[in-house]
Short mmCIF file of C-alpha atoms in Angstrom, two decimals:
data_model
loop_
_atom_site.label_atom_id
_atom_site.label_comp_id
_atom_site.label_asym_id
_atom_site.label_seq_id
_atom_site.Cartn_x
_atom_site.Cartn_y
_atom_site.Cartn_z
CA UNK A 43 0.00 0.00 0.00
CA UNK A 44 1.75 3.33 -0.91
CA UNK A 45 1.37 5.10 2.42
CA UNK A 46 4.35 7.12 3.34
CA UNK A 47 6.70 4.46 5.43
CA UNK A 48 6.66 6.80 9.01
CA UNK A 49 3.21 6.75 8.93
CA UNK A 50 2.81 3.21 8.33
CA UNK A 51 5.12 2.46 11.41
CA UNK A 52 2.63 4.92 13.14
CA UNK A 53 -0.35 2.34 12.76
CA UNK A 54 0.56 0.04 16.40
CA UNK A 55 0.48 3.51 18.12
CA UNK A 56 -2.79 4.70 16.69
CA UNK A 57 -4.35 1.23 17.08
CA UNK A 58 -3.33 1.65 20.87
CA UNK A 59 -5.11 5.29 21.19
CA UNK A 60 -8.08 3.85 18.85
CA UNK A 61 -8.69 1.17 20.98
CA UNK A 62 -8.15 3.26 24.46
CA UNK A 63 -11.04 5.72 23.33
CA UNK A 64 -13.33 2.90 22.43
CA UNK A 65 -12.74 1.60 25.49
CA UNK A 66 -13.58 5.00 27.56
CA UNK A 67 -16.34 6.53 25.35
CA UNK A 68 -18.03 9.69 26.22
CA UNK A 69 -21.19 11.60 25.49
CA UNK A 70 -21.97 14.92 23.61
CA UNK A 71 -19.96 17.82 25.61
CA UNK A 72 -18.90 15.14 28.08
CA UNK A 73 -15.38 14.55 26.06
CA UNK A 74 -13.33 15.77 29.25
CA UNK A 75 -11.26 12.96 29.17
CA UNK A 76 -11.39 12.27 25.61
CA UNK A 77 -10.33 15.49 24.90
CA UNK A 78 -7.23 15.91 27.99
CA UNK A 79 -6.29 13.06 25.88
CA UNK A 80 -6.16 14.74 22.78
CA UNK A 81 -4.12 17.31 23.87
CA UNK A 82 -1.66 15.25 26.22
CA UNK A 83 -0.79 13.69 22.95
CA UNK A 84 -0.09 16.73 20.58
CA UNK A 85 1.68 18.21 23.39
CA UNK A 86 3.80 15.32 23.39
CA UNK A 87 4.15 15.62 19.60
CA UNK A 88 5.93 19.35 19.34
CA UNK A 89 2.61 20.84 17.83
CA UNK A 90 3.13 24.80 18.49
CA UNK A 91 0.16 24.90 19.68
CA UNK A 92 -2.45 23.38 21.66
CA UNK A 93 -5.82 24.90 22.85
CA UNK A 94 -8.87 23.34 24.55
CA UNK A 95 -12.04 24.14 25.67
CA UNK A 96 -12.76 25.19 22.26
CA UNK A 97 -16.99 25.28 22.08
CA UNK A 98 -17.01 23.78 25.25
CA UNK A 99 -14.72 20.55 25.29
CA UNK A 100 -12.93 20.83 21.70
CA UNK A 101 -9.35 20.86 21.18
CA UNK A 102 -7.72 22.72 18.26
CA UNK A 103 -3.62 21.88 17.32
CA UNK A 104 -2.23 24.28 15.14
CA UNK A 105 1.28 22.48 13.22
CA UNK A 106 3.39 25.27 11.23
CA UNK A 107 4.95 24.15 8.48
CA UNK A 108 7.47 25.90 5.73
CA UNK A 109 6.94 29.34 5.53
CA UNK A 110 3.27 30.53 3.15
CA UNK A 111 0.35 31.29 3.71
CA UNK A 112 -1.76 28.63 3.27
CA UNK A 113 -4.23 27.63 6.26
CA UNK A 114 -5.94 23.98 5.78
CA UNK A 115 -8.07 22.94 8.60
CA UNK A 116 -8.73 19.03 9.36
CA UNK A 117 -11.42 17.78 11.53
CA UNK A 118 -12.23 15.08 13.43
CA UNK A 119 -15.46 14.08 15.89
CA UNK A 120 -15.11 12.75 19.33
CA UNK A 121 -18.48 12.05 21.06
CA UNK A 122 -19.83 8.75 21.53
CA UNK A 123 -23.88 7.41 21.20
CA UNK A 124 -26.07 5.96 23.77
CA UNK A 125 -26.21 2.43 22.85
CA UNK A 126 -25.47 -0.62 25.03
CA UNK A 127 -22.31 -2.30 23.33
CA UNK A 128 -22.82 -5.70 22.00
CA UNK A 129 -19.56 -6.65 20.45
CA UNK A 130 -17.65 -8.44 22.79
CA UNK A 131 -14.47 -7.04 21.76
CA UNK A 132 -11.53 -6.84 24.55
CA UNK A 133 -11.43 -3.11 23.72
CA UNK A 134 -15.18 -3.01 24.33
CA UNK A 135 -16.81 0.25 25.94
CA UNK A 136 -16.15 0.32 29.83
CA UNK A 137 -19.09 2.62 30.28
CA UNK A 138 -22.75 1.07 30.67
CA UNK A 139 -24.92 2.66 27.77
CA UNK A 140 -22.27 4.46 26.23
CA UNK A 141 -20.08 3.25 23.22
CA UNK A 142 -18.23 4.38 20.38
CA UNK A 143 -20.87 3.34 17.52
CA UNK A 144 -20.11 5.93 14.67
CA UNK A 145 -16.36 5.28 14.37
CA UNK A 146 -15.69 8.61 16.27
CA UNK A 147 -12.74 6.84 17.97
CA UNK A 148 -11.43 5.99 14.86
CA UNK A 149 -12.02 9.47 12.79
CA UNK A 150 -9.76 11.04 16.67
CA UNK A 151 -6.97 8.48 16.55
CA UNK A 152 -5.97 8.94 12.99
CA UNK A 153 -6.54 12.48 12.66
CA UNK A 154 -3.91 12.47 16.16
CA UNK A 155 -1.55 10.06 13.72
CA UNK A 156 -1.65 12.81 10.75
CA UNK A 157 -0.97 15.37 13.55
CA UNK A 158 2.35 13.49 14.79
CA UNK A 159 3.26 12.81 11.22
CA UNK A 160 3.19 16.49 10.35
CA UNK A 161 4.47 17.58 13.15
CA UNK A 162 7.63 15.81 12.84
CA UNK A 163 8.22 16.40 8.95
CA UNK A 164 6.62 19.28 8.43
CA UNK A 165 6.32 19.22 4.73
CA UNK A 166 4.27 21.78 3.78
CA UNK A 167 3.79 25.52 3.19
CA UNK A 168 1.52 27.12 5.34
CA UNK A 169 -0.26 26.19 8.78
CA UNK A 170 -2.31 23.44 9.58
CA UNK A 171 -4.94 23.07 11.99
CA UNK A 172 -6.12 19.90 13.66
CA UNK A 173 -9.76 20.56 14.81
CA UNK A 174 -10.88 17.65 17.31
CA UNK A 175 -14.72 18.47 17.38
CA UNK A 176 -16.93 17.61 20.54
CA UNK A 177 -20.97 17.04 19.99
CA UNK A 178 -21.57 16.07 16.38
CA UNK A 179 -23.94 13.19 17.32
CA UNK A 180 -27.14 15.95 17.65
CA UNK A 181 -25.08 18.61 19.62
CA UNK A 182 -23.74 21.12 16.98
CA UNK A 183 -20.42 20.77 18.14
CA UNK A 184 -18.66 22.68 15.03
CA UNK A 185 -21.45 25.52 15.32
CA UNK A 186 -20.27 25.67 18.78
CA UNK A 187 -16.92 25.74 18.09
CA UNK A 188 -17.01 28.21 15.05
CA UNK A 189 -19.03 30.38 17.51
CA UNK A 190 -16.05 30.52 19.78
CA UNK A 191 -13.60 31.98 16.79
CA UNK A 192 -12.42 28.82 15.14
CA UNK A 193 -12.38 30.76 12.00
CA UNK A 194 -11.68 33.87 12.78
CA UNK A 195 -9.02 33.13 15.56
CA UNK A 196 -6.78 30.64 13.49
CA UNK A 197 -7.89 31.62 9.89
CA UNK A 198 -8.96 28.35 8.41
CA UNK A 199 -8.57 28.77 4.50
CA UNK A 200 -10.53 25.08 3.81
CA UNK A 201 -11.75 22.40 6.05
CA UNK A 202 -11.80 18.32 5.28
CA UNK A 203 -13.19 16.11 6.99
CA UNK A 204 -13.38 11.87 6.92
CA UNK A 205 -15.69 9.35 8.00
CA UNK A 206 -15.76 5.56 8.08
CA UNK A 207 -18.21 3.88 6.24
CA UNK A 208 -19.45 0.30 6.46
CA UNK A 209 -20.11 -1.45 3.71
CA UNK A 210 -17.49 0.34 1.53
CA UNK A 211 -14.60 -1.96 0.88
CA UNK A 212 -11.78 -1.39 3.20
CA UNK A 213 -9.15 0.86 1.75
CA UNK A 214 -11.50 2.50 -0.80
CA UNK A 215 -13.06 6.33 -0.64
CA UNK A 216 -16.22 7.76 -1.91
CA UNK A 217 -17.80 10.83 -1.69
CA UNK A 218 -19.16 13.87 -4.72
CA UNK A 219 -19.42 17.42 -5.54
CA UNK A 220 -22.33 19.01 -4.05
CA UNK A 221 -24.90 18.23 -1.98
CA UNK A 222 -23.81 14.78 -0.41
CA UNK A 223 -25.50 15.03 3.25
CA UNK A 224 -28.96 16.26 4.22
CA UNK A 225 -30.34 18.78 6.08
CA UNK A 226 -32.13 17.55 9.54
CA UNK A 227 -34.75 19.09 11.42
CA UNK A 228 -37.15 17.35 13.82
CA UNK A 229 -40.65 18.11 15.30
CA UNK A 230 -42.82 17.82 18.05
CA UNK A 231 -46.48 18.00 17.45
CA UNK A 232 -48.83 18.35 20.73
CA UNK A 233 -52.23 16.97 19.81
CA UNK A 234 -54.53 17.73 22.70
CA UNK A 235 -58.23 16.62 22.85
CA UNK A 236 -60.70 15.78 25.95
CA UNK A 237 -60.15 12.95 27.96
CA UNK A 238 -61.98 10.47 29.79
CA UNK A 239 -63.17 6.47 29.92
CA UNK A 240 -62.91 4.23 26.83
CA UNK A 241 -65.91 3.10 27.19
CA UNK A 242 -67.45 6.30 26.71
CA UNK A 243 -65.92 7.49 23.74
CA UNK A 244 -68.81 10.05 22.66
CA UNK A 245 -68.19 12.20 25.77
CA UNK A 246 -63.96 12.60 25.12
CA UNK A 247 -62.38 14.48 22.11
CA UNK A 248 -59.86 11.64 20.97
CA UNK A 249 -56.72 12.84 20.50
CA UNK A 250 -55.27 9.46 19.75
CA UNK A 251 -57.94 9.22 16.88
CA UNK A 252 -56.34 12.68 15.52
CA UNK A 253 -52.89 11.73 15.70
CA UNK A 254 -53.50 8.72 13.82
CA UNK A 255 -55.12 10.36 10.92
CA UNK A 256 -52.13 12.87 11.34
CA UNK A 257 -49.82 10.65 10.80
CA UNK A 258 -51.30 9.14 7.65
CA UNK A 259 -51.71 12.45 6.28
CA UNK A 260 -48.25 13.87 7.02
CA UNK A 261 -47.12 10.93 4.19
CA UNK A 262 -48.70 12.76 1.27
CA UNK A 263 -46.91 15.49 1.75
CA UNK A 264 -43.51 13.88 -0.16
CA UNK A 265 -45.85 11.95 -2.20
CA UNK A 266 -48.06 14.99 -3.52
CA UNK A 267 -45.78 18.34 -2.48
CA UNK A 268 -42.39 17.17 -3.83
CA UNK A 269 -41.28 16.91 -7.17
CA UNK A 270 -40.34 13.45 -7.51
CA UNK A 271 -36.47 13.90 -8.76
CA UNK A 272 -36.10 16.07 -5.71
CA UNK A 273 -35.01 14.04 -2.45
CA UNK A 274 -37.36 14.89 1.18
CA UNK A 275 -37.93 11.73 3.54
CA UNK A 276 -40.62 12.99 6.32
CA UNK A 277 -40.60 10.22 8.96
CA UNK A 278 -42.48 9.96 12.31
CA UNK A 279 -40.61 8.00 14.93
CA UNK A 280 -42.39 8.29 18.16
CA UNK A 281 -45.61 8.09 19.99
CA UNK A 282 -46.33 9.07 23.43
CA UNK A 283 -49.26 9.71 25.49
CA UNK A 284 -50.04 11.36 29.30
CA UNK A 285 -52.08 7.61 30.49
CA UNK A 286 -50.24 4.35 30.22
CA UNK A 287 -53.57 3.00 31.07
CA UNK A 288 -55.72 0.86 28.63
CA UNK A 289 -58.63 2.13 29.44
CA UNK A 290 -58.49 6.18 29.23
CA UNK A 291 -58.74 7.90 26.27
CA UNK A 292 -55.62 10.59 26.99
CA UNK A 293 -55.97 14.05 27.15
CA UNK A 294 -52.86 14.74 24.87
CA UNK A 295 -50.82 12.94 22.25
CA UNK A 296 -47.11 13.62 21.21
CA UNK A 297 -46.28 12.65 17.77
CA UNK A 298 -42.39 12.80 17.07
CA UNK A 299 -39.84 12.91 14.06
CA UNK A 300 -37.77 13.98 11.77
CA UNK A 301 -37.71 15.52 8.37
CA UNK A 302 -34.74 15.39 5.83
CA UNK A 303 -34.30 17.63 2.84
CA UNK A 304 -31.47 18.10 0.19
CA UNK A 305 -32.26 22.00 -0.98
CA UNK A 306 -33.17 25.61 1.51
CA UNK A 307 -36.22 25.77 -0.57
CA UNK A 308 -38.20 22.14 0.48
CA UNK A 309 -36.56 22.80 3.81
CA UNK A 310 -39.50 25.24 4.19
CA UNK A 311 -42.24 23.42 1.96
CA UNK A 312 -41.89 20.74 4.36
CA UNK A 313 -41.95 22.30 7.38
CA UNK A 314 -44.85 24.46 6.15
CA UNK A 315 -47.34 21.70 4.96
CA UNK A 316 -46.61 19.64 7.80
CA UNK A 317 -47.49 22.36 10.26
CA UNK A 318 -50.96 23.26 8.00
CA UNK A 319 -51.92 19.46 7.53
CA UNK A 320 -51.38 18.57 11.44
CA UNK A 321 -52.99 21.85 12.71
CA UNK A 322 -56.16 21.35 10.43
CA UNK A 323 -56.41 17.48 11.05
CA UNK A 324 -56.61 18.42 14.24
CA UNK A 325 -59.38 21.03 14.58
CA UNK A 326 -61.80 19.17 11.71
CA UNK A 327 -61.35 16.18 14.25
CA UNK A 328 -62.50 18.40 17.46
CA UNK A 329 -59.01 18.33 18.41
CA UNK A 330 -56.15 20.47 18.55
CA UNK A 331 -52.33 20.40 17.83
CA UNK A 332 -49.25 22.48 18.46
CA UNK A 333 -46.44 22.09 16.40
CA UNK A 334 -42.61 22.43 17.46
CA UNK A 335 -40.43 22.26 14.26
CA UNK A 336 -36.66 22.43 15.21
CA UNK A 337 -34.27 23.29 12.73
CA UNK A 338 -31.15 20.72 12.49
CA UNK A 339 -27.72 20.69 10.65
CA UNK A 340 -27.69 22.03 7.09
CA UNK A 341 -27.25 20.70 3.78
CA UNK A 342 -23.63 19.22 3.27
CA UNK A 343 -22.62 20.56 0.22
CA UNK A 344 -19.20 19.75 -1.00
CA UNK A 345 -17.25 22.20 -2.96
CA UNK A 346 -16.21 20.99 -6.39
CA UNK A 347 -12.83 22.75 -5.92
CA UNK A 348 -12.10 20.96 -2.41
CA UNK A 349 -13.33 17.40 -3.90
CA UNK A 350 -11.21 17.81 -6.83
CA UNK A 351 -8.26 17.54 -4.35
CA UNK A 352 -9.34 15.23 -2.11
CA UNK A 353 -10.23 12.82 -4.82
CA UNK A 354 -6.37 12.88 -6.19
CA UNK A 355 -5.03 12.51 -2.73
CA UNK A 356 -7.49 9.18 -1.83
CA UNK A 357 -6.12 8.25 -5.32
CA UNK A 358 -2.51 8.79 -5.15
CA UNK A 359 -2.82 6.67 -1.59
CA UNK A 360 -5.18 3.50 -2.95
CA UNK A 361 -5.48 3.85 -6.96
CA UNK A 362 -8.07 5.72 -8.46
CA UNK A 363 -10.43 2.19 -9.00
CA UNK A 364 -10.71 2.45 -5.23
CA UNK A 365 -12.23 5.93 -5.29
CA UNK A 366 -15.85 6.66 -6.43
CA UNK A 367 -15.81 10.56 -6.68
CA UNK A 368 -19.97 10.28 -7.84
CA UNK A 369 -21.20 8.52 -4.99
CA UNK A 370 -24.54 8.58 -4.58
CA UNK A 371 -26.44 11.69 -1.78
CA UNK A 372 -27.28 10.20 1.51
CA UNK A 373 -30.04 11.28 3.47
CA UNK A 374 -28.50 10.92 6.73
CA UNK A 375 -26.91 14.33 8.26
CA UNK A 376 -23.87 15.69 9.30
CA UNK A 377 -22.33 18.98 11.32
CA UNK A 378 -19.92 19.12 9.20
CA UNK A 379 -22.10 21.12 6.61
CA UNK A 380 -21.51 24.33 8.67
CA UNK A 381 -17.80 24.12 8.17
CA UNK A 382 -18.89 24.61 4.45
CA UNK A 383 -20.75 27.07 4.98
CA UNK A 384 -17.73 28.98 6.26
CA UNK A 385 -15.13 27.98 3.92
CA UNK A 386 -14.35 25.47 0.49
CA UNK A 387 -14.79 22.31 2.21
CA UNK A 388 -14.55 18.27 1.37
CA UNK A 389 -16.02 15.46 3.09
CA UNK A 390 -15.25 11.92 2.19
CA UNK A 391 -16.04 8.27 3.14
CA UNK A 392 -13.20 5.96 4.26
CA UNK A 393 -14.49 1.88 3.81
CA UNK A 394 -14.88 0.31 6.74
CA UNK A 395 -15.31 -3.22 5.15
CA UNK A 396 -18.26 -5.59 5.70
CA UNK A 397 -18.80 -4.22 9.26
CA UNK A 398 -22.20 -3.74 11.27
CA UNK A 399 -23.66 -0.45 10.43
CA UNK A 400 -22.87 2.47 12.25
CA UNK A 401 -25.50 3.35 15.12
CA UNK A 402 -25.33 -0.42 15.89
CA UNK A 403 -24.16 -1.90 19.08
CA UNK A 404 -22.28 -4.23 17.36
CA UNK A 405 -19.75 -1.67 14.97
CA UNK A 406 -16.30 -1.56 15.36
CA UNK A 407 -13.98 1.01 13.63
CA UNK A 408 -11.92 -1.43 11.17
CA UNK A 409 -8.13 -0.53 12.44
CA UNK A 410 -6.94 -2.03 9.12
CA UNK A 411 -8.45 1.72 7.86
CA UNK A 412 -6.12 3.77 9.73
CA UNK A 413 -3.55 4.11 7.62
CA UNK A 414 -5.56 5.27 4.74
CA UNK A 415 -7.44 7.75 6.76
CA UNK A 416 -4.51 8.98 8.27
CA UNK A 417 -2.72 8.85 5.05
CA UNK A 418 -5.24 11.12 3.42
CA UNK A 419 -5.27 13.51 6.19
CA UNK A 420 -1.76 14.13 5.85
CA UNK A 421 -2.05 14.14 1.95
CA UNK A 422 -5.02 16.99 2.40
CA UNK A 423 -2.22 19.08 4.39
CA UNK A 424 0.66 18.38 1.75
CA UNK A 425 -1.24 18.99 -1.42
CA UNK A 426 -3.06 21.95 -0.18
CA UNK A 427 -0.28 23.56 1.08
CA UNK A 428 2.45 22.48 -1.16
#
């Protein structure tokens, strides 16, 4: 594999940090120890220098490099999920309900190799900047930390970013120009009626009955108020009511989901109809229903400039038949879409293999990966500040 020799030696000692984050997972904004970590480490590595509590627990290294001007910023994600680890690995999470599911550990540890490789070769014009972001599992940890000056303090030129990716063959890279990530926003709606016993249905106002007929009608509004070749999922994931008994019609019904777009413009069709369809359901039904629509992480957009670059790099390091630079758009979401919205920005999928998905108790960041997501890291930094 042509990754440069020093960082291939590097792979044992980014294995070991891999495997010690896995092992000690924490939470959204909890990444105290994570994140001491972090900066123990590119202390220990000569970066010039180190600061933390960046949007609460982020860490920023900043590695100069020949003399230029060139700023290229690299990020990687550090927060853990809520799941119950099933897989039995001795590196396995040491913290009941908490685990390392999205391959977080993995995106820290190599993005901590690149830093130590750069750091002691320094082969490049310019600065870099090592951004280890807290809170990107629902949190808005890069908001946060743009917020606290990540831009304007250390004058990030372009931002790349990497994440593992089951199911892609290990080794390989995919990503496109554009919008590759969706937009995610979620809502609440409050559908209140008049309570009272089941078996006296006439004298309640069900709002179980008007949530139901909610929910059915909330699903024509991809069917009938999208154009078809344009991408919107609407999906409701949760029911909840104030009477776990069987035999009270509830006062109140919360209906709860999310809705993903790929464009500014259905952002607000959708969040428009669904408000008008669940507020009028409601009130022809006797009911009625309050709506809370939050607005999540942008669009992703890649620019075509920054995925030119980062395509040659992922090909110079594992042949260009192992990168697909027209992947398809994915209707998950990432925080990484307000880095773009700052500055020219990539993001790009490293294989993982034929792993459990990510989000599943059973993942496991692939260590066999490493040195390609390392390698490209380091190859962002090179080529971008040559």
């Amino acid at each position: 594999m042509p990754v440069k020799n020093r960082l291939a030696e590097m792979v044992p000692e980014i294995t070991a940090w891999r495997r010690d984050f896995h092992a000690h997972p924490e939470l959204k904004y909890e990444e105290h120890r994570t994140a001491a970590r972090v900066a123990e480490l590119l202390r220990s590595f000569g970066v010039d220098e180190v600061h933390e509590g960046i949007g609460r627990t982020g860490v920023v290294g900043v590695i100069r490099g020949r003399p230029g001007d060139r700023v290229i910023g690299l990020r990687a994600d550090m927060d853990a999920l809520p799941i119950l680890e099933k897989t039995g690995k001795p590196h396995a999470s040491t913290i009941p309900g908490v685990m390392h599911a999205c391959g977080h550990d993995g995106h820290t540890a190599m993005l901590l190799g690149a830093a130590k490789y750069l750091a002691e070769t320094r082969a490049f014009n310019g600065t870099a900047v090592m951004v280890f972001q807290p809170a990107e599992e629902g949190g808005g940890g890069a908001k946060a930390m743009i917020d606290d000056g990540l831009f304007a303090r250390w004058g990030i030129q372009e931002m790349y970013g990497l994440h593992t990716r089951p199911g892609l063959p290990l080794g390989s890279y995919a990503t496109r120009t554009g919008p590759l990530l969706a937009a995610a926003d979620t809502f609440r709606i409050f559908v209140t009626g008049k309570g009272g016993h089941a078996a006296r249905p006439h004298e309640c106002v069900d709002p179980m009955l008007a949530a139901a007929q909610i929910v059915v009608a909330l699903q024509g509004i991809v069917a009938r108020n999208v154009n078809p070749l344009r991408a919107a999922v609407l999906s409701v994931c949760t029911c909840q009511t104030d009477s776990p008994a069987t035999n009270v019609i509830p006062q109140q019904v919360m209906l709860g989901g999310t809705v993903r777009t790929m464009d500014p413009a259905l952002r607000d069709v959708m969040q428009t109809r669904l408000t008008s369809i669940a507020t009028s359901v409601a009130e022809a039904l006797g009911a009625t229903a309050e709506v809370v629509y939050e607005r999540g992480y942008p669009v992703t957009v890649n620019d075509a400039f920054a995925v030119e670059h980062a395509v040659d790099v992922a090909a110079a390091i594992a042949g260009p038949d192992a990168v697909n630079a027209q992947m398809e758009p994915m209707m998950g979401a990432e925080d990484f879409s307000y880095y773009g919205e700052q500055v020219p920005a990539a993001f790009i999928f490293l294989g993982n293999g034929d792993s459990a998905g990510v989000h599943s108790a059973e993942f496991d960041f692939d260590d066999d990966a490493i040195a390609y997501g390392s390698g490209w890291l380091v190859g962002m930094v090179e080529a971008r500040a040559a």
